[in-house]
Short mmCIF file of C-alpha atoms and ligand atoms in Angstrom, two decimals:
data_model
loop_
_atom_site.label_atom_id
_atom_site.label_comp_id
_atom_site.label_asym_id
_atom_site.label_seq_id
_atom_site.Cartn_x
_atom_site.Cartn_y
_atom_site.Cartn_z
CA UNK A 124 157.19 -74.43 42.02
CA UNK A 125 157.95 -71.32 43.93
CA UNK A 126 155.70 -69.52 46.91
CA UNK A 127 153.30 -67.27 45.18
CA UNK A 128 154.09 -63.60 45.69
CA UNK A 129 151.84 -61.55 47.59
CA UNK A 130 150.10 -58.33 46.40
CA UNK A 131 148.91 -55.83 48.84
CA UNK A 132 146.60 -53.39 47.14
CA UNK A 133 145.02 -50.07 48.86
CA UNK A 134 142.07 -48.44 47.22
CA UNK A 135 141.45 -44.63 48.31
CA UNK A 136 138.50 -42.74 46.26
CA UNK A 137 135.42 -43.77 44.28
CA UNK A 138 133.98 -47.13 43.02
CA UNK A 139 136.02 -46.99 39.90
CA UNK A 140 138.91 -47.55 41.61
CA UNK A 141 137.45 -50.24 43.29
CA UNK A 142 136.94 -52.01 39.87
CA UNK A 143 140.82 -51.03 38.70
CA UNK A 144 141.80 -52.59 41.71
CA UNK A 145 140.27 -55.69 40.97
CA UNK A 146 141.12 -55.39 37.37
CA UNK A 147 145.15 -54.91 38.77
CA UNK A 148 144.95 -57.74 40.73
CA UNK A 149 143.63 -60.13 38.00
CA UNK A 150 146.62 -58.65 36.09
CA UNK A 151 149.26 -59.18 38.51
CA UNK A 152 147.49 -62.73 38.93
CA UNK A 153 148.79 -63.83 35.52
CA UNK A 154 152.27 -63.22 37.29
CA UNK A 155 152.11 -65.38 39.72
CA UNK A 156 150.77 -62.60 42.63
CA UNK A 157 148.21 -63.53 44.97
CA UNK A 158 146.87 -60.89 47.41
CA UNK A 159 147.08 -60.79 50.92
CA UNK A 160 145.27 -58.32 53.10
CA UNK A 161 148.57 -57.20 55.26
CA UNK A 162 151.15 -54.92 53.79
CA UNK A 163 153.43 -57.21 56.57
CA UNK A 164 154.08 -60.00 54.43
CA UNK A 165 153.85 -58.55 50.48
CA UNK A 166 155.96 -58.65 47.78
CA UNK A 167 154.36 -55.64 46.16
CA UNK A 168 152.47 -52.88 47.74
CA UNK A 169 150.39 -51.03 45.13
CA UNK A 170 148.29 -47.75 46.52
CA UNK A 171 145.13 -46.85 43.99
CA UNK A 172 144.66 -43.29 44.75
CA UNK A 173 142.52 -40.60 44.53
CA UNK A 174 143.00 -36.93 43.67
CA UNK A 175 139.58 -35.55 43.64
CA UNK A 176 140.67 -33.74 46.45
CA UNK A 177 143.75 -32.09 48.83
CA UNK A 178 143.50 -34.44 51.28
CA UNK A 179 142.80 -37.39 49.31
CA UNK A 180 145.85 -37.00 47.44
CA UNK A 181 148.23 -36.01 50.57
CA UNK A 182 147.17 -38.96 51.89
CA UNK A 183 149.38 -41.17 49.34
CA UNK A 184 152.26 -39.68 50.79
CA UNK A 185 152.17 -40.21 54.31
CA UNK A 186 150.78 -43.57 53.74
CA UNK A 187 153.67 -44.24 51.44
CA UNK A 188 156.05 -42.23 54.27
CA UNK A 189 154.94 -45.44 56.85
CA UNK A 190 156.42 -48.17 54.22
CA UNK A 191 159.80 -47.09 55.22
CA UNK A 192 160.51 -49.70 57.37
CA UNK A 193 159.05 -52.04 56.10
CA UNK A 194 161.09 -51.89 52.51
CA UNK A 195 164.32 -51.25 54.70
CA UNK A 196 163.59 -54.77 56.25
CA UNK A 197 162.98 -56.31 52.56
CA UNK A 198 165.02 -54.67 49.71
CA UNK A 199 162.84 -56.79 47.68
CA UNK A 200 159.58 -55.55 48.04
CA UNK A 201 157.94 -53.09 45.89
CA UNK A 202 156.00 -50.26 45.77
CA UNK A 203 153.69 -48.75 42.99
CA UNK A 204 151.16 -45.59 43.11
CA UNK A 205 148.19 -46.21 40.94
CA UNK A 206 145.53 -44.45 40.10
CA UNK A 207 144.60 -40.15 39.83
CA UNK A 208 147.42 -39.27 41.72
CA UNK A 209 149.80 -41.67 39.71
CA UNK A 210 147.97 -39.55 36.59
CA UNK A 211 148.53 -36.06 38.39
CA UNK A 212 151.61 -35.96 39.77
CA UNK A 213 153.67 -39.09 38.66
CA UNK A 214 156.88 -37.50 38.50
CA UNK A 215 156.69 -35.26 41.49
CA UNK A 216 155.54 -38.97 43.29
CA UNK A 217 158.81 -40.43 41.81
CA UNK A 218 160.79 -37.42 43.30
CA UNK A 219 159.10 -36.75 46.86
CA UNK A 220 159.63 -40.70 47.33
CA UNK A 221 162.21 -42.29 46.56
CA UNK A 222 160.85 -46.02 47.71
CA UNK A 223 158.92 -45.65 44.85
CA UNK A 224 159.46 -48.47 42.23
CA UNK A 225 156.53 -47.76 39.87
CA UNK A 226 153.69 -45.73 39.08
CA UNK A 227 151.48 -46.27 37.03
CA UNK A 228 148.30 -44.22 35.44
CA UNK A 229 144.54 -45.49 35.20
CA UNK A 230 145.16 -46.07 31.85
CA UNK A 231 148.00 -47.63 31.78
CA UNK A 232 146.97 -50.70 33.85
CA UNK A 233 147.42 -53.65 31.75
CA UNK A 234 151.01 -52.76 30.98
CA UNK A 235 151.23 -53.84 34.80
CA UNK A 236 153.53 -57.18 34.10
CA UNK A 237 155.76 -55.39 31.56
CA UNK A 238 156.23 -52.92 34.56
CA UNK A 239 156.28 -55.27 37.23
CA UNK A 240 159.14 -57.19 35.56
CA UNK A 241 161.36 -53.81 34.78
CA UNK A 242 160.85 -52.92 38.94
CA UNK A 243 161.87 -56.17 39.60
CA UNK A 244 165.18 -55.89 37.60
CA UNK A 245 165.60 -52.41 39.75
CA UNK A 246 164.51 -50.31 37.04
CA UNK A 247 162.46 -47.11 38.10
CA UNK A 248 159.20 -47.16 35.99
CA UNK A 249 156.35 -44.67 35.19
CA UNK A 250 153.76 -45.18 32.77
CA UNK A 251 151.19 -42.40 32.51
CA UNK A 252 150.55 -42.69 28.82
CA UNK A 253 146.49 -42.48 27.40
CA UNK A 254 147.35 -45.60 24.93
CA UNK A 255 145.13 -46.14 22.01
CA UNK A 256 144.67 -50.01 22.97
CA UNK A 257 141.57 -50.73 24.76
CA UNK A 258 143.44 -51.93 28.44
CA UNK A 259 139.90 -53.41 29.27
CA UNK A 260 140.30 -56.25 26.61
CA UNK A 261 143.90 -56.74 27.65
CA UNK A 262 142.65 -56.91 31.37
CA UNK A 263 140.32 -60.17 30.14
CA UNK A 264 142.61 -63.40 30.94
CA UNK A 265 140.63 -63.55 34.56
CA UNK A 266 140.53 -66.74 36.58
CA UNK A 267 136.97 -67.71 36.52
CA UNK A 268 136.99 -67.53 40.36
CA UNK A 269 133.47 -67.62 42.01
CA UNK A 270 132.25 -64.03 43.81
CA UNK A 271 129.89 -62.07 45.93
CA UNK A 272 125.84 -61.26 44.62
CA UNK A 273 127.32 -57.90 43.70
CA UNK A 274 129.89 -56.47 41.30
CA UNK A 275 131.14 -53.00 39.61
CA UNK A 276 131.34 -52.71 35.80
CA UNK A 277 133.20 -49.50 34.22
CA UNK A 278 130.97 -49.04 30.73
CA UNK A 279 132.55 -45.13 29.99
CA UNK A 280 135.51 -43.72 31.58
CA UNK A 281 136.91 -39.71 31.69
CA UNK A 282 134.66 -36.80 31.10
CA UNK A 283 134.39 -33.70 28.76
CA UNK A 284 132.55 -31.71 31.18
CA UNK A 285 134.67 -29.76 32.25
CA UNK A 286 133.57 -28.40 35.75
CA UNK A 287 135.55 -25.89 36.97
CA UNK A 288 136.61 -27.70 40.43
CA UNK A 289 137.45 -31.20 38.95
CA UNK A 290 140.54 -32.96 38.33
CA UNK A 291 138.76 -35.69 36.88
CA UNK A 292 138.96 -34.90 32.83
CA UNK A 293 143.19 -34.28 33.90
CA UNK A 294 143.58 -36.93 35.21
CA UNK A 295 140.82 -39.69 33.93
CA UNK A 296 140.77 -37.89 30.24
CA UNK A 297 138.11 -37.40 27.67
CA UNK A 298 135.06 -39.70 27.90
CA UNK A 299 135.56 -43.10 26.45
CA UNK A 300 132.48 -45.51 26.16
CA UNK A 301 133.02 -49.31 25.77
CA UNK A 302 131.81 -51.29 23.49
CA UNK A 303 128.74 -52.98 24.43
CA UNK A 304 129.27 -56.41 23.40
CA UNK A 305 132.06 -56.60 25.43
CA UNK A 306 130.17 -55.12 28.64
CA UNK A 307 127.56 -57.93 27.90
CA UNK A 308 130.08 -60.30 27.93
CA UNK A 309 131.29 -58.84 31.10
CA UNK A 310 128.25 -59.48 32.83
CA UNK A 311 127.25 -62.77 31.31
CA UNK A 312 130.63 -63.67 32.82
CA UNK A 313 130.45 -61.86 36.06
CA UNK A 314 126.24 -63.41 36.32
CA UNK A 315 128.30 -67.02 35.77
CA UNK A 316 130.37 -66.49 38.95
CA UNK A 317 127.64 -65.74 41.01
CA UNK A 318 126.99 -62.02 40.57
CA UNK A 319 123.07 -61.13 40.76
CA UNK A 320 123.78 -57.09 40.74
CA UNK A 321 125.81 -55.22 38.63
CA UNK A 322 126.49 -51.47 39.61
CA UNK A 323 127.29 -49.86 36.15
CA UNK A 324 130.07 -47.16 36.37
CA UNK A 325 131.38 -44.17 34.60
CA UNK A 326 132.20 -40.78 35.59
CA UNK A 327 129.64 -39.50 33.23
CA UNK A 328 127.80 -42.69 33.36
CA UNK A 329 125.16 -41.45 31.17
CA UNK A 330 126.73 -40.35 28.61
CA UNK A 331 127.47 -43.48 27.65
CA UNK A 332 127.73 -43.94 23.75
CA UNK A 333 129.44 -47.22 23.30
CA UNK A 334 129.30 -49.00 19.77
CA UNK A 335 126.33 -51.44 19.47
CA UNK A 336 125.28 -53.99 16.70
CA UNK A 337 123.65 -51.21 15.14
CA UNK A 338 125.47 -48.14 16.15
CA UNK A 339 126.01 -46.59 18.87
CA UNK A 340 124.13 -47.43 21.76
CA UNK A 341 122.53 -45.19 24.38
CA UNK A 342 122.89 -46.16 28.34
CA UNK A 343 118.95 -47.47 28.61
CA UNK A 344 119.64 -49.72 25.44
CA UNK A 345 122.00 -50.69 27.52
CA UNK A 346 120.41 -51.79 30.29
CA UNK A 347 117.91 -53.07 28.17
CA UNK A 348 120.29 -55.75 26.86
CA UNK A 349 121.60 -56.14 29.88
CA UNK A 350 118.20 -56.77 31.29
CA UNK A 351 118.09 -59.92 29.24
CA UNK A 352 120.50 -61.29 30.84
CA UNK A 353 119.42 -64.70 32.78
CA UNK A 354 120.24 -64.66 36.32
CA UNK A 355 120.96 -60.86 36.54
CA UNK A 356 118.80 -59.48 39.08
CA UNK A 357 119.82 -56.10 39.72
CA UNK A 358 120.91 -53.16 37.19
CA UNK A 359 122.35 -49.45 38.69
CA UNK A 360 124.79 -46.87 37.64
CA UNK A 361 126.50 -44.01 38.55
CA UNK A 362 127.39 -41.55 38.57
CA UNK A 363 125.56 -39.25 36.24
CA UNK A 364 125.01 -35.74 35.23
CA UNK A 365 121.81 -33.72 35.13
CA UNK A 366 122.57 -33.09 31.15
CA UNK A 367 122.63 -36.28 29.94
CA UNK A 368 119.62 -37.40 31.50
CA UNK A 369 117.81 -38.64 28.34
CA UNK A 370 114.34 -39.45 27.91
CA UNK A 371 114.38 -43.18 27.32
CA UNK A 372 116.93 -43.50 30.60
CA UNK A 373 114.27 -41.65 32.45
CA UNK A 374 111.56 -43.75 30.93
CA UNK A 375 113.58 -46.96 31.89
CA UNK A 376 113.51 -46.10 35.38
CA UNK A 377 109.50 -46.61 34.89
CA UNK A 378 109.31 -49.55 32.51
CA UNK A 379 112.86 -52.05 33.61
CA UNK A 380 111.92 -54.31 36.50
CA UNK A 381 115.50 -54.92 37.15
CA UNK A 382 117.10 -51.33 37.07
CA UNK A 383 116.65 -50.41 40.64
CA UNK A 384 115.20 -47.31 41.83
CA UNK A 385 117.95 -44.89 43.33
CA UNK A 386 119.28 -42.36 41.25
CA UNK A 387 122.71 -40.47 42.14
CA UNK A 388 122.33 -37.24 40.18
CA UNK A 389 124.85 -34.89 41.31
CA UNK A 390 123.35 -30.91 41.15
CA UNK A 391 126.64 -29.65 43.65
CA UNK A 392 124.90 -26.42 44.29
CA UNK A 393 121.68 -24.27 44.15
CA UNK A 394 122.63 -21.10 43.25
CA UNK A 395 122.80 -20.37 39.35
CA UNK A 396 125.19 -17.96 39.84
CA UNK A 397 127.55 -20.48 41.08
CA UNK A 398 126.58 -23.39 38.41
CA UNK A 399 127.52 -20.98 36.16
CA UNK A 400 130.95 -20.61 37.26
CA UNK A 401 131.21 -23.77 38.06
CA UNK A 402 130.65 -24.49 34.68
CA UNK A 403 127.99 -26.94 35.17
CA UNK A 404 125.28 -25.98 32.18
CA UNK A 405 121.95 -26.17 34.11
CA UNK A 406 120.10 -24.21 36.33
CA UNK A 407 119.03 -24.78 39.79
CA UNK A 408 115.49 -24.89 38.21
CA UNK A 409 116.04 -27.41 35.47
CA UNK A 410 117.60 -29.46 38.23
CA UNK A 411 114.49 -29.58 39.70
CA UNK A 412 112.28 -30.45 36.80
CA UNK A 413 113.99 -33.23 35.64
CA UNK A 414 113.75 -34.60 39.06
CA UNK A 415 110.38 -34.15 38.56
CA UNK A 416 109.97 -35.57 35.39
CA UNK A 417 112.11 -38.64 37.31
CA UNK A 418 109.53 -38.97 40.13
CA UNK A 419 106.70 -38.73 37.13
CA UNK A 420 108.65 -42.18 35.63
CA UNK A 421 109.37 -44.02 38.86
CA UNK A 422 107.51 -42.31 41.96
CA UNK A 423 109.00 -44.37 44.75
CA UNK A 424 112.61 -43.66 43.34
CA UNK A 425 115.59 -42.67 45.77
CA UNK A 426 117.50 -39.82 44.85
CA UNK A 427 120.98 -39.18 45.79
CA UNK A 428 123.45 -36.40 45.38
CA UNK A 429 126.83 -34.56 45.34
CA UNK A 430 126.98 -31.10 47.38
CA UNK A 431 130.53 -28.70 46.85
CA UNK A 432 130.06 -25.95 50.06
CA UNK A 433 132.59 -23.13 49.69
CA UNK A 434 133.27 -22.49 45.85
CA UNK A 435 135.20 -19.49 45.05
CA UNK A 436 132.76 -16.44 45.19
CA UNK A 437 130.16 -18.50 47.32
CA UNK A 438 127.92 -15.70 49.33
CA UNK A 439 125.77 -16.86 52.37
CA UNK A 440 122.60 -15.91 49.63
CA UNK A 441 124.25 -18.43 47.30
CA UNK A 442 124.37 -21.24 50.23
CA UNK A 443 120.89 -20.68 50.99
CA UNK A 444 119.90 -21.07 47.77
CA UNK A 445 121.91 -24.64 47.91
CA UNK A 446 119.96 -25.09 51.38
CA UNK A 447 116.20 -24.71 49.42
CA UNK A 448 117.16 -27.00 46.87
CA UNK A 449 117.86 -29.54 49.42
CA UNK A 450 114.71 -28.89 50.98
CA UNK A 451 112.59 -28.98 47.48
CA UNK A 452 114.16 -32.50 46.44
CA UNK A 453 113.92 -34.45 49.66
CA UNK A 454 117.67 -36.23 48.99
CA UNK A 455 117.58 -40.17 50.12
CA UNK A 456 121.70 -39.89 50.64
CA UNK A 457 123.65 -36.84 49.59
CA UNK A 458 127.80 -36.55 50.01
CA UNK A 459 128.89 -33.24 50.83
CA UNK A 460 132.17 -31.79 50.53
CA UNK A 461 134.29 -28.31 51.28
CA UNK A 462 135.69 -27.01 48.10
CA UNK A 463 138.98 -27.89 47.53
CA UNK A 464 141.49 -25.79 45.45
CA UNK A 465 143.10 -28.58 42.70
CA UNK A 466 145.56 -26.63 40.83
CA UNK A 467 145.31 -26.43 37.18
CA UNK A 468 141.48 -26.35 37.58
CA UNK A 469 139.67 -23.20 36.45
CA UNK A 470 138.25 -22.35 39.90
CA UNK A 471 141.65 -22.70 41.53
CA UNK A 472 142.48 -18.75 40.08
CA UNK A 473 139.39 -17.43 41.76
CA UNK A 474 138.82 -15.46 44.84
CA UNK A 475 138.62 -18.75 47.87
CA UNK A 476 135.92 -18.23 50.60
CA UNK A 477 137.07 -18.38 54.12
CA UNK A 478 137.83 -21.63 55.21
CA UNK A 479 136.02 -20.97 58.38
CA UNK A 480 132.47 -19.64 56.33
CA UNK A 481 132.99 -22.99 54.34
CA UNK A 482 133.13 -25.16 57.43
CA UNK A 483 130.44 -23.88 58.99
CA UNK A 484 128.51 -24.01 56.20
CA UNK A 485 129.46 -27.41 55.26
CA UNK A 486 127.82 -28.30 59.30
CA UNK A 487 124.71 -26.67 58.29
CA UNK A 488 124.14 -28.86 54.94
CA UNK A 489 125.54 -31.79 56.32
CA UNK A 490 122.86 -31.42 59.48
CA UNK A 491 119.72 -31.25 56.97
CA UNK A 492 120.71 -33.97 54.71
CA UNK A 493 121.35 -35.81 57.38
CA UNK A 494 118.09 -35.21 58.39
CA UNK A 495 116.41 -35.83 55.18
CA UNK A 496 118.18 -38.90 54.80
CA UNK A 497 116.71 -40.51 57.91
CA UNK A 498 113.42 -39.17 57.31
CA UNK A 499 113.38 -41.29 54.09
CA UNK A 500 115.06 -44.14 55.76
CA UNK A 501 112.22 -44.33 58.32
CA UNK A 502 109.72 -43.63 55.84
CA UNK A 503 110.65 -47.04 54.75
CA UNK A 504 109.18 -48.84 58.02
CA UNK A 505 106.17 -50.89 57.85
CA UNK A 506 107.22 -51.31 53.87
CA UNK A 507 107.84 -54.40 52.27
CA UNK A 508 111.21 -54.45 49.68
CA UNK A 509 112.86 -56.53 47.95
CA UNK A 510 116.55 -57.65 49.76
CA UNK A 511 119.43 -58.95 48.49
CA UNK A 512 121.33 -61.11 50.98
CA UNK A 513 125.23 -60.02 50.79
CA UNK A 514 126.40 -61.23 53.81
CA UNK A 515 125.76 -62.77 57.52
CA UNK A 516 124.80 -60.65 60.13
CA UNK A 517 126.82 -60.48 63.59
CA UNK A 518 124.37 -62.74 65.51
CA UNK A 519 123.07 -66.47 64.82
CA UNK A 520 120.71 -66.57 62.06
CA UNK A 521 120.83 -62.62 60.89
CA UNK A 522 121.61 -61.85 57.57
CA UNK A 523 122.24 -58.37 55.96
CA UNK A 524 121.70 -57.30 52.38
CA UNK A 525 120.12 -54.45 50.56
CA UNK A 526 116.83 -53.21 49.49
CA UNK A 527 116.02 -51.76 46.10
CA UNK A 528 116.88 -48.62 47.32
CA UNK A 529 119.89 -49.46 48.27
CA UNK A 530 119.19 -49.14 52.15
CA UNK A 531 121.39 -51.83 54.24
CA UNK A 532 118.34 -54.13 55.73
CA UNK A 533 119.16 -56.33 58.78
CA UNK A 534 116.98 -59.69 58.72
CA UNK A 535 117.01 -62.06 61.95
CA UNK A 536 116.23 -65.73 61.65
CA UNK A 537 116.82 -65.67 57.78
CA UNK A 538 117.52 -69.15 56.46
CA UNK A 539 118.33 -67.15 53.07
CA UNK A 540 121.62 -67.76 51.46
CA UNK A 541 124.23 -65.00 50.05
CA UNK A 542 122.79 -64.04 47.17
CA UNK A 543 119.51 -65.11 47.45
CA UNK A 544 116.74 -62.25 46.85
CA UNK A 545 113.64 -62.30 49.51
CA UNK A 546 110.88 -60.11 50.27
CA UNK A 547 111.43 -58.25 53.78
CA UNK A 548 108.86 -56.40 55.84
CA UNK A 549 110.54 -53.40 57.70
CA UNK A 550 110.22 -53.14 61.14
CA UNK A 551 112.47 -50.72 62.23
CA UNK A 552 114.80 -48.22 61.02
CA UNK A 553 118.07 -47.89 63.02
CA UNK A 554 120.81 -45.03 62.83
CA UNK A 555 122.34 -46.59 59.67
CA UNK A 556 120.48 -49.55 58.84
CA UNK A 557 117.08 -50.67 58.83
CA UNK A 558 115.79 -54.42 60.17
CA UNK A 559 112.83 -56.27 58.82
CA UNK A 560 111.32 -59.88 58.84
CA UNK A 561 110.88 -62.58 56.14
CA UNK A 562 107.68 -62.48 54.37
CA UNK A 563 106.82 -66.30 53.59
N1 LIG B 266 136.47 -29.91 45.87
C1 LIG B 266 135.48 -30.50 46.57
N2 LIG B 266 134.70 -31.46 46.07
C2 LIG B 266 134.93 -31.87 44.80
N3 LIG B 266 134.33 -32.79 44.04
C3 LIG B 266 134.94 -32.81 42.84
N4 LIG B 266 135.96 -31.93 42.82
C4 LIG B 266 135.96 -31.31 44.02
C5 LIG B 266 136.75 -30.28 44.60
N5 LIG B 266 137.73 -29.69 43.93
C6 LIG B 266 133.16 -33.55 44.47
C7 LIG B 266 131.95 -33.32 43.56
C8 LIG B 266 131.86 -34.60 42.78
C9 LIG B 266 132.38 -35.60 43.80
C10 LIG B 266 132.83 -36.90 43.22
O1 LIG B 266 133.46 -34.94 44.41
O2 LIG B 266 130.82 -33.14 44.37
O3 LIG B 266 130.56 -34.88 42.34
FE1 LIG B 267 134.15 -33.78 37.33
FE2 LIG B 267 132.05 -32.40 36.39
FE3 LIG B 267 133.06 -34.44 34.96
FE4 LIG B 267 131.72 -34.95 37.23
S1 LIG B 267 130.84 -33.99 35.37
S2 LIG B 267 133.69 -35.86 36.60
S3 LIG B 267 132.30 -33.20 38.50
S4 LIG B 267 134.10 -32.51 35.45
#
């Protein structure tokens, strides 16, 4: 038998790529790749990229740019570009590089072999196509290999939305739900191999719709099925949109012992004069209700958000009005970023704030979420939570895993194994991480 071949696989951008990754891999498994964690020694380099914004997306081309040497050293070896940018700009990728062998779209990702075996034969090959086939059931001949306490699991993909900033309905396309048998399936497999959290994902994760035994299902019947599930600990998802938050999900967040209590729930500004041109369809004010009506459901619950600083037309009144949101919610975690132009978006054509307004303002939200978000992390000392182990810790005997709220939780002389749940008093709350001790 010969060597295996070696797959090197990058992953840029959010979870969901994470899960494609791992999806490619299994894949390129069933042709003989294993993966290796140095682009030294592989036999196929593939990038999963992200094109949410400019500099995620330049990024694939300088990375790609430092390959140079390595494929002049091995003719043989070859090089793909997954993911949004793959989507986006597939034949401008093809054209600004020529090392490129293959590129291939997000939905395109079980025609890997097929495309692996046309590279290999020195064909150039791009496949960017939105197939009918469902790649997820193609993607199903996985090694039953055993795996870490927590996985991802894409229920929905793509979004009709529509916000004027995003690439992601381009380049991820309309919203798609899965089935649900087959996401049950997925987990009772995934629980099998050790798994005791599952991290549901979509782009418009709550908008799931997926066909059921009796229709279509919403994302709380969901997770009530899921819920059943022996040896499933843990249910979350993300990332949602304020719109879709239905009553029985919010209700579930009360009633489901297992669906854990953070909540990302992007709002991206506070001004309703920019939601509106942003395209977003709620207010800065119904925002805040239905976080209300959340904290009504599940009091203790950690919210989490999405901030864009900088949209076209942005005034300082406008960022202030972001600024008083911020203080009214109380966020747990928050990512903020500087607009970024993506052309073919709506808001690309509009008048673009100073870059130098946009940074500073971007400082001044970034300083008060950072704030809130340790205020609620120390908040969280002299508490007792639930943790689930992931991994050691770097000294003899310390373990690290995560409360329900998803804060990283450092426990010293824990004779808990990976995977195992415990109940942790914290003790102290550090600049990332909090540390706590074993409750017997
Ligand atoms: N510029 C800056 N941030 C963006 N996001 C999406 N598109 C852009 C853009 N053009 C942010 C939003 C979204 C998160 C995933 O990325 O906040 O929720
Ligand atoms: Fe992009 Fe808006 Fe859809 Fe989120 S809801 S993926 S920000 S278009």
């Amino acid at each position: 038998m010969s060597a295996p071949k070696k797959l090197f696989i990058k992953t840029y951008g959010c979870q969901m790529n994470v899960y494609d990754s791992e999806r490619m891999a299994e894949a390129l498994g069933g042709e003989g790749y294993v993966e290796t964690k140095s682009p030294d020694d592989a036999d196929m380099i593939l990038l999963n990229t992200c094109h949410i914004r400019e500099k995620a997306a330049e990024k694939v081309y300088s990375e790609l740019g430092r390959f140079k040497g390595l494929k002049a050293e091995k003719p043989d070896l070859k090089i793909g570009v997954a993911g949004c940018v793959a989507q986006a700009e597939g034949q401008e990728i093809m054209r600004r590089q020529p090392l490129v062998d293959l590129v291939v779209g997000p939905q395109s990702y079980h025609r890997l072999p097929e495309m692996e075996a046309k590279a290999r034969e020195g064909e150039k090959v791009l496949d960017t196509d939105f197939p009918e086939e469902d790649k997820f059931e193609k993607l199903k001949n996985r090694p039953k290999a055993k795996r870490g306490p927590t996985a991802f699991l894409t229920v929905q993909e793509g979004c009709d939305k529509f916000c004027a900033f995003c690439v992601v309905p381009y380049t991820r396309g309309a919203e798609v739900s899965r089935p649900a048998d087959r996401i049950l399936r997925e987990a009772q497999d995934l629980v099998e191999r050790g798994v005791r959290e599952i991290t549901l994902l979509g782009q418009n994760v709550n908008a799931y719709h997926g066909a059921g035994a009796n229709g279509d299902m919403t994302l709380a019947q969901l997770i009530w099925e899921l819920d059943k599930v022996d040896g499933l600990e843990r249910i979350r998802f993300t990332t949602s949109h304020p719109n879709d938050m239905q009553d029985d999900l919010i209700e579930a967040h009360g009633t489901c012992a297992k669906l854990m209590p953070y909540l990302h729930l992007p709002v991206q500004a506070g001004s309703d004069k920019i939601l509106k041109r942003m395209n977003r369809a709620h207010t800065a004010e119904s925002y805040l209700r239905l976080i209300e009506r959340i904290r009504a459901a599940r009091p203790d619950i950690l919210i989490s958000g999405d901030f864009i600083v900088g949209f076209p037309e942005e005034t300082e009144a406008d960022f202030q009005a972001t600024l008083d949101l911020v203080e009214e919610v109380k966020y747990g975690t928050a990512y903020s970023f500087k607009y970024s132009t993506r052309p073919g978006t709506p808001a690309a054509e509009r008048p673009q704030v100073d870059p130098a307004e946009a940074d500073d303002r971007l400082q001044r939200l970034q300083a008060l979420l950072t704030k809130q978000q340790r205020e609620v992390q120390d908040s969280m000392v002299g508490r007792d939570v639930t943790v689930l182990f992931e991994k050691a810790g770097r000294f003899p005997g310390q373990m690290v895993g995560k409360s329900d709220y998803l804060h990283a939780v450092h426990v010293a002389d824990c004779d808990r194994a990976i995977g195992d749940l415990a109940r942790v008093r914290i003790l102290s709350s550090g600049a990332n991480s909090l540390a706590g001790a074993l409750i017997d």
